[in-house]
CSV table of C-alpha atoms and ligand atoms in Angstrom, one decimal:
chain,number,residue,atom,x,y,z
D,1,UNK,CA,-1.5,-4.0,20.1
D,2,UNK,CA,-4.1,-3.0,17.6
D,3,UNK,CA,-4.9,0.2,15.7
D,4,UNK,CA,-4.5,2.0,12.4
D,5,UNK,CA,-4.2,5.6,11.2
D,6,UNK,CA,-6.8,8.5,11.4
D,7,UNK,CA,-5.2,10.8,8.8
D,8,UNK,CA,-6.7,10.7,5.3
D,9,UNK,CA,-6.5,11.8,1.7
D,10,UNK,CA,-7.9,15.2,0.6
D,11,UNK,CA,-10.7,13.2,-1.1
D,12,UNK,CA,-10.6,10.4,1.5
D,13,UNK,CA,-13.6,8.6,3.0
D,14,UNK,CA,-14.4,8.0,6.6
D,15,UNK,CA,-13.4,4.3,6.9
D,16,UNK,CA,-9.8,4.1,5.6
D,17,UNK,CA,-7.7,4.0,8.8
D,18,UNK,CA,-10.4,5.3,11.2
D,19,UNK,CA,-12.1,1.9,11.1
D,20,UNK,CA,-9.0,0.1,12.5
D,21,UNK,CA,-8.7,2.5,15.4
D,22,UNK,CA,-12.5,2.4,16.3
D,23,UNK,CA,-12.5,-1.4,15.9
D,24,UNK,CA,-9.7,-1.6,18.6
D,25,UNK,CA,-11.6,0.8,20.9
D,26,UNK,CA,-14.8,-1.2,20.4
D,27,UNK,CA,-13.0,-4.4,21.3
D,28,UNK,CA,-11.7,-2.9,24.5
D,29,UNK,CA,-15.1,-1.4,25.4
D,30,UNK,CA,-16.7,-4.9,24.9
D,31,UNK,CA,-14.0,-6.6,27.0
D,32,UNK,CA,-14.5,-4.0,29.7
D,33,UNK,CA,-18.3,-4.4,29.6
D,34,UNK,CA,-17.9,-8.1,29.9
D,35,UNK,CA,-15.3,-7.8,32.7
D,36,UNK,CA,-12.7,-9.7,30.8
D,37,UNK,CA,-9.1,-9.4,32.0
D,38,UNK,CA,-6.3,-10.6,29.7
D,39,UNK,CA,-3.0,-12.1,30.8
D,40,UNK,CA,-1.1,-9.8,28.4
D,41,UNK,CA,-1.9,-6.1,28.3
D,42,UNK,CA,-3.8,-4.7,25.2
D,43,UNK,CA,-3.1,-1.4,23.6
D,44,UNK,CA,-4.7,0.7,20.9
D,45,UNK,CA,-2.4,2.7,18.7
D,46,UNK,CA,-3.2,5.7,16.4
D,47,UNK,CA,-0.5,6.1,13.8
D,48,UNK,CA,0.3,9.6,12.5
D,49,UNK,CA,0.4,10.4,8.8
D,50,UNK,CA,0.0,7.0,7.1
D,51,UNK,CA,-1.3,8.5,3.9
D,52,UNK,CA,1.5,11.0,3.4
D,53,UNK,CA,-0.9,13.6,1.9
D,54,UNK,CA,0.3,16.5,4.1
D,55,UNK,CA,3.8,15.3,5.0
D,56,UNK,CA,6.1,12.8,3.3
D,57,UNK,CA,7.3,10.0,3.8
D,58,UNK,CA,4.1,7.9,4.0
D,59,UNK,CA,3.5,5.6,7.0
D,60,UNK,CA,5.5,8.2,9.0
D,61,UNK,CA,4.4,7.3,12.5
D,62,UNK,CA,4.8,3.6,12.3
D,63,UNK,CA,8.1,4.1,10.3
D,64,UNK,CA,9.5,6.3,13.1
D,65,UNK,CA,8.2,3.8,15.7
D,66,UNK,CA,10.1,0.9,14.3
D,67,UNK,CA,13.2,2.9,13.6
D,68,UNK,CA,13.0,3.0,9.8
D,69,UNK,CA,13.2,6.9,10.2
D,70,UNK,CA,15.0,8.9,12.8
D,71,UNK,CA,12.7,11.0,15.0
D,72,UNK,CA,14.6,14.2,14.2
D,73,UNK,CA,14.3,13.6,10.5
D,74,UNK,CA,10.6,13.1,10.8
D,75,UNK,CA,10.1,16.2,13.0
D,76,UNK,CA,11.9,18.3,10.4
D,77,UNK,CA,9.7,17.3,7.4
D,78,UNK,CA,7.7,20.3,6.1
D,79,UNK,CA,4.3,20.5,4.4
D,80,UNK,CA,3.7,22.8,1.4
D,81,UNK,CA,3.3,25.8,3.7
D,82,UNK,CA,6.7,25.2,5.3
D,83,UNK,CA,5.3,24.0,8.6
D,84,UNK,CA,7.3,21.1,10.1
D,85,UNK,CA,5.9,18.0,11.6
D,86,UNK,CA,7.4,19.1,14.9
D,87,UNK,CA,5.6,22.5,14.8
D,88,UNK,CA,2.3,20.9,13.7
D,89,UNK,CA,2.5,18.5,16.7
D,90,UNK,CA,3.3,21.3,19.0
D,91,UNK,CA,0.4,23.5,17.8
D,92,UNK,CA,-2.2,20.8,18.5
D,93,UNK,CA,-0.6,19.8,21.9
D,94,UNK,CA,0.6,16.4,20.7
D,95,UNK,CA,4.4,16.9,20.9
D,96,UNK,CA,5.2,14.3,23.5
D,97,UNK,CA,8.6,13.9,25.2
D,98,UNK,CA,8.6,10.1,25.5
D,99,UNK,CA,11.1,8.0,23.6
D,100,UNK,CA,9.2,5.3,21.7
D,101,UNK,CA,10.5,1.7,21.4
D,102,UNK,CA,9.1,-1.1,19.4
D,103,UNK,CA,10.3,-3.8,21.7
D,104,UNK,CA,8.0,-6.0,23.8
D,105,UNK,CA,5.1,-6.2,21.4
D,106,UNK,CA,3.8,-9.7,21.4
D,107,UNK,CA,1.4,-9.2,18.5
D,108,UNK,CA,0.0,-6.5,16.3
D,109,UNK,CA,-3.4,-6.6,14.6
D,110,UNK,CA,-4.8,-4.1,12.2
D,111,UNK,CA,-8.4,-4.1,10.9
D,112,UNK,CA,-9.0,-2.2,7.7
D,113,UNK,CA,-11.4,-1.9,4.9
D,114,UNK,CA,-10.2,-3.9,1.9
D,115,UNK,CA,-9.9,-0.9,-0.4
D,116,UNK,CA,-10.3,-3.3,-3.3
D,117,UNK,CA,-13.1,-5.4,-4.9
D,118,UNK,CA,-12.2,-9.0,-4.1
D,119,UNK,CA,-14.3,-9.7,-1.0
D,120,UNK,CA,-17.4,-8.1,-2.4
D,121,UNK,CA,-17.0,-10.0,-5.6
D,122,UNK,CA,-16.8,-13.3,-3.7
D,123,UNK,CA,-19.6,-12.2,-1.3
D,124,UNK,CA,-17.4,-12.9,1.7
D,125,UNK,CA,-17.2,-11.0,5.0
D,126,UNK,CA,-13.7,-11.4,6.2
D,127,UNK,CA,-10.3,-11.2,4.4
D,128,UNK,CA,-7.6,-13.1,6.3
D,129,UNK,CA,-4.6,-11.1,5.2
D,130,UNK,CA,-1.6,-13.4,4.7
D,131,UNK,CA,0.8,-10.6,3.9
D,132,UNK,CA,1.4,-7.4,1.8
D,133,UNK,CA,2.8,-7.3,-1.7
D,134,UNK,CA,6.4,-6.1,-2.2
D,135,UNK,CA,6.7,-3.1,-4.5
D,136,UNK,CA,9.3,-1.9,-7.0
D,137,UNK,CA,8.7,1.4,-8.7
D,138,UNK,CA,10.7,2.7,-11.7
D,139,UNK,CA,11.1,5.9,-13.6
D,140,UNK,CA,11.5,5.0,-17.3
D,141,UNK,CA,12.9,7.5,-19.9
D,142,UNK,CA,12.6,6.6,-23.5
D,143,UNK,CA,14.7,8.7,-25.9
D,144,UNK,CA,14.1,8.8,-29.7
D,145,UNK,CA,14.1,11.8,-31.9
D,146,UNK,CA,11.4,14.3,-32.9
D,147,UNK,CA,10.6,14.4,-36.6
D,148,UNK,CA,7.8,15.6,-39.0
D,149,UNK,CA,4.9,13.2,-39.1
D,150,UNK,CA,4.5,13.6,-42.9
D,151,UNK,CA,7.9,13.4,-44.6
D,152,UNK,CA,9.4,10.8,-42.3
D,153,UNK,CA,8.9,7.3,-43.6
D,154,UNK,CA,7.8,4.6,-41.0
D,155,UNK,CA,11.1,2.7,-41.4
D,156,UNK,CA,13.3,5.7,-40.5
D,157,UNK,CA,11.6,6.8,-37.3
D,158,UNK,CA,12.8,6.8,-33.7
D,159,UNK,CA,9.4,7.0,-32.1
D,160,UNK,CA,9.6,7.1,-28.3
D,161,UNK,CA,5.9,6.8,-27.8
D,162,UNK,CA,5.7,3.6,-30.0
D,163,UNK,CA,8.4,2.1,-27.8
D,164,UNK,CA,6.5,3.3,-24.7
D,165,UNK,CA,3.3,1.5,-25.9
D,166,UNK,CA,5.3,-1.8,-26.0
D,167,UNK,CA,6.5,-1.1,-22.4
D,168,UNK,CA,2.9,-0.5,-21.3
D,169,UNK,CA,1.9,-3.9,-22.8
D,170,UNK,CA,4.9,-5.6,-21.3
D,171,UNK,CA,4.1,-4.3,-17.8
D,172,UNK,CA,0.7,-5.8,-18.1
D,173,UNK,CA,2.0,-9.1,-19.3
D,174,UNK,CA,4.6,-9.3,-16.5
D,175,UNK,CA,1.9,-9.2,-13.9
D,176,UNK,CA,-0.4,-11.6,-15.8
D,177,UNK,CA,2.5,-14.1,-16.0
D,178,UNK,CA,2.5,-14.2,-12.2
D,179,UNK,CA,-1.2,-14.1,-11.6
D,180,UNK,CA,-3.1,-13.8,-9.3
D,181,UNK,CA,-0.9,-11.9,-6.8
D,182,UNK,CA,1.3,-9.9,-9.1
D,183,UNK,CA,0.4,-6.3,-10.3
D,184,UNK,CA,1.9,-4.1,-13.0
D,185,UNK,CA,0.8,-0.6,-13.7
D,186,UNK,CA,1.9,2.3,-15.9
D,187,UNK,CA,0.0,5.2,-14.4
D,188,UNK,CA,1.9,8.2,-15.7
D,189,UNK,CA,3.1,9.1,-19.1
D,190,UNK,CA,4.7,12.3,-20.3
D,191,UNK,CA,5.1,12.7,-24.0
D,192,UNK,CA,7.4,15.2,-25.6
D,193,UNK,CA,6.7,17.4,-27.4
D,194,UNK,CA,3.0,16.1,-27.4
D,195,UNK,CA,2.1,17.6,-30.7
D,196,UNK,CA,-0.2,16.2,-33.2
D,197,UNK,CA,2.2,16.1,-36.2
D,198,UNK,CA,5.5,15.5,-34.5
D,199,UNK,CA,6.9,12.0,-34.0
D,200,UNK,CA,7.4,11.8,-30.2
D,201,UNK,CA,11.1,12.3,-29.3
D,202,UNK,CA,10.9,11.4,-25.7
D,203,UNK,CA,8.6,9.8,-23.2
D,204,UNK,CA,8.8,9.5,-19.4
D,205,UNK,CA,6.7,6.9,-17.7
D,206,UNK,CA,6.1,5.3,-14.3
D,207,UNK,CA,6.2,1.6,-13.6
D,208,UNK,CA,4.7,0.1,-10.5
D,209,UNK,CA,5.4,-3.6,-10.0
D,210,UNK,CA,4.0,-5.6,-7.0
D,211,UNK,CA,4.3,-9.2,-6.1
D,212,UNK,CA,4.0,-11.5,-3.0
D,213,UNK,CA,7.6,-12.7,-3.1
D,214,UNK,CA,11.0,-11.1,-3.8
D,215,UNK,CA,11.7,-14.0,-6.2
D,216,UNK,CA,8.7,-13.0,-8.3
D,217,UNK,CA,9.6,-9.3,-8.2
D,218,UNK,CA,13.1,-10.1,-9.3
D,219,UNK,CA,11.9,-12.3,-12.1
D,220,UNK,CA,9.5,-9.5,-13.3
D,221,UNK,CA,12.3,-6.9,-13.1
D,222,UNK,CA,14.8,-9.2,-15.0
D,223,UNK,CA,12.3,-9.7,-17.8
D,224,UNK,CA,11.5,-6.0,-17.8
D,225,UNK,CA,15.2,-5.1,-18.3
D,226,UNK,CA,15.8,-7.7,-21.0
D,227,UNK,CA,12.6,-6.9,-23.0
D,228,UNK,CA,13.2,-3.2,-22.6
D,229,UNK,CA,16.5,-3.6,-24.4
D,230,UNK,CA,14.9,-5.5,-27.2
D,231,UNK,CA,12.1,-2.9,-27.5
D,232,UNK,CA,14.8,-0.2,-27.6
D,233,UNK,CA,16.7,-2.0,-30.4
D,234,UNK,CA,13.6,-2.7,-32.5
D,235,UNK,CA,12.4,0.9,-32.1
D,236,UNK,CA,15.8,2.5,-32.6
D,237,UNK,CA,15.4,4.4,-29.3
D,238,UNK,CA,17.2,4.2,-25.9
D,239,UNK,CA,15.4,3.2,-22.7
D,240,UNK,CA,16.7,4.0,-19.2
D,241,UNK,CA,15.1,2.5,-16.1
D,242,UNK,CA,15.7,3.9,-12.6
D,243,UNK,CA,14.3,2.2,-9.5
D,244,UNK,CA,12.8,4.8,-7.2
D,245,UNK,CA,11.0,2.8,-4.6
D,246,UNK,CA,11.5,-0.6,-3.1
D,247,UNK,CA,9.3,-2.2,-0.4
D,248,UNK,CA,10.1,-5.8,0.4
D,249,UNK,CA,7.1,-8.2,0.5
D,250,UNK,CA,5.8,-8.6,4.1
D,251,UNK,CA,4.6,-12.1,5.0
D,252,UNK,CA,2.5,-11.9,8.1
D,253,UNK,CA,3.0,-14.2,11.1
D,254,UNK,CA,1.5,-17.6,10.6
D,255,UNK,CA,0.1,-18.0,14.2
D,256,UNK,CA,-1.6,-14.6,14.0
D,257,UNK,CA,-3.0,-15.2,10.5
D,258,UNK,CA,-4.3,-18.5,11.9
D,259,UNK,CA,-5.9,-16.6,14.9
D,260,UNK,CA,-7.7,-14.3,12.5
D,261,UNK,CA,-8.9,-17.3,10.4
D,262,UNK,CA,-10.1,-19.3,13.5
D,263,UNK,CA,-11.7,-16.1,14.9
D,264,UNK,CA,-13.8,-15.8,11.7
D,265,UNK,CA,-14.7,-19.5,11.6
D,266,UNK,CA,-15.6,-19.7,15.4
D,267,UNK,CA,-18.3,-17.1,14.9
D,268,UNK,CA,-19.4,-18.5,11.6
D,269,UNK,CA,-18.2,-15.8,9.2
D,270,UNK,CA,-17.3,-16.5,5.6
D,271,UNK,CA,-13.6,-15.8,4.9
D,272,UNK,CA,-10.8,-16.1,2.4
D,273,UNK,CA,-7.1,-15.6,2.3
D,274,UNK,CA,-6.1,-12.3,0.7
D,275,UNK,CA,-2.9,-10.3,0.2
D,276,UNK,CA,-2.8,-6.6,0.7
D,277,UNK,CA,-1.9,-4.8,-2.5
D,278,UNK,CA,-1.5,-1.5,-0.6
D,279,UNK,CA,0.9,-0.3,2.0
D,280,UNK,CA,-0.3,-0.2,5.6
D,281,UNK,CA,1.3,0.6,9.0
D,282,UNK,CA,1.1,-3.2,9.6
D,283,UNK,CA,3.8,-3.6,6.9
D,284,UNK,CA,6.3,-1.7,9.1
D,285,UNK,CA,5.0,-3.4,12.3
D,286,UNK,CA,5.6,-6.8,10.7
D,287,UNK,CA,9.4,-6.0,10.9
D,288,UNK,CA,9.4,-5.8,14.7
D,289,UNK,CA,6.5,-7.9,15.9
D,290,UNK,CA,4.3,-10.8,14.8
D,291,UNK,CA,1.6,-9.1,12.7
D,292,UNK,CA,-1.7,-9.8,10.9
D,293,UNK,CA,-4.5,-7.8,9.3
D,294,UNK,CA,-8.2,-8.3,9.0
D,295,UNK,CA,-10.0,-6.9,5.9
D,296,UNK,CA,-13.7,-6.2,5.6
D,297,UNK,CA,-15.4,-5.4,2.3
D,298,UNK,CA,-16.0,-1.9,1.2
D,299,UNK,CA,-18.7,-0.8,-1.3
D,300,UNK,CA,-17.5,-1.4,-4.9
D,301,UNK,CA,-14.0,-1.7,-3.6
D,302,UNK,CA,-13.7,2.1,-3.7
D,303,UNK,CA,-11.4,4.0,-1.3
D,304,UNK,CA,-9.5,7.3,-1.3
D,305,UNK,CA,-12.9,8.8,-2.4
D,306,UNK,CA,-15.6,10.5,-0.4
D,307,UNK,CA,-18.1,7.9,-1.5
D,308,UNK,CA,-16.1,5.2,0.3
D,309,UNK,CA,-18.7,3.0,2.2
D,310,UNK,CA,-19.0,-0.2,4.2
D,311,UNK,CA,-21.9,-2.2,5.7
D,312,UNK,CA,-22.3,-2.0,9.4
D,313,UNK,CA,-22.7,-5.8,9.7
D,314,UNK,CA,-19.3,-6.2,8.0
D,315,UNK,CA,-17.7,-3.6,10.2
D,316,UNK,CA,-19.1,-5.4,13.3
D,317,UNK,CA,-17.9,-8.7,12.0
D,318,UNK,CA,-14.4,-7.4,11.7
D,319,UNK,CA,-14.5,-6.1,15.3
D,320,UNK,CA,-15.6,-9.5,16.5
D,321,UNK,CA,-12.8,-11.3,14.6
D,322,UNK,CA,-10.3,-8.8,16.0
D,323,UNK,CA,-11.6,-9.5,19.5
D,324,UNK,CA,-11.3,-13.3,19.1
D,325,UNK,CA,-7.8,-13.0,17.5
D,326,UNK,CA,-6.6,-10.6,20.2
D,327,UNK,CA,-8.0,-12.8,23.0
D,328,UNK,CA,-6.3,-15.9,21.5
D,329,UNK,CA,-2.9,-14.1,21.7
D,330,UNK,CA,-3.4,-12.3,25.0
D,331,UNK,CA,-4.0,-15.4,27.0
D,332,UNK,CA,-0.3,-15.7,27.7
D,333,UNK,CA,1.5,-13.0,29.8
W,401,ZN,ZN1,-5.4,3.1,5.4
């Protein structure tokens, strides 16, 4: 099986997702043109609502397919206008009756633009994706107390934003400690009362930690917890951390990763091993079937933006690697 998603972000480009579906169709067209018959059947899949921009949760179609979500739960999810997934499917004539089952899939491949800058920076054509980073997201609430910026001496403050600045530094260090495959991001900061001459009394911030193994993620979180308590003590504030998202790291199947690598080498394409920092339908599929992904470079590593672009020779190269990898796996019934 191969495929990807064709939904997008409100400001999405034309490659994220679509490329993986079209790559699969191109492979099949080529095999048909050449009169090639495989021992195992090949399928293209189009996943619904991977991005989660109209309906949550994200990766909805593949999640339902592998049993992560119950079908009834998914069909009942509403968009901002109160329209359910079930109603939306009905209105476009796509509300099928068949029960889906993830059993019997021998291999799943997904071709995708990289959505990052690594391949372009190395001037390479193919990313052999060895797995996807695990993710742990936290909401952090720092509580100090508001006070006047003038009369309150530095030694008597409970400055929540000062403590937050140490957390921001810490998150960056946690990822650098586990380079090159760990990530740490504080992307959201709410400061209260956010006034020029008031010492901030509370701050809410987001923490997004990613790594290629659960052991690394755990080490990062342990250090975060321990250091947060020290920062709280030094800053005379309290810090509460709540985990809001956990995706385990997904290691892709060795033999499929190898099929992608040899596919690239067979046709003389430059390649390197990469990990996926983003979520993909392949991450869910990896739980029920041997899975691998193929990345091709995109211009300036930019995605989720209408200027998203990719070179046709790279897109073609990805299709060729996909074809070789699929053929290698489909030679057995
Ligand atoms: Zn995508």
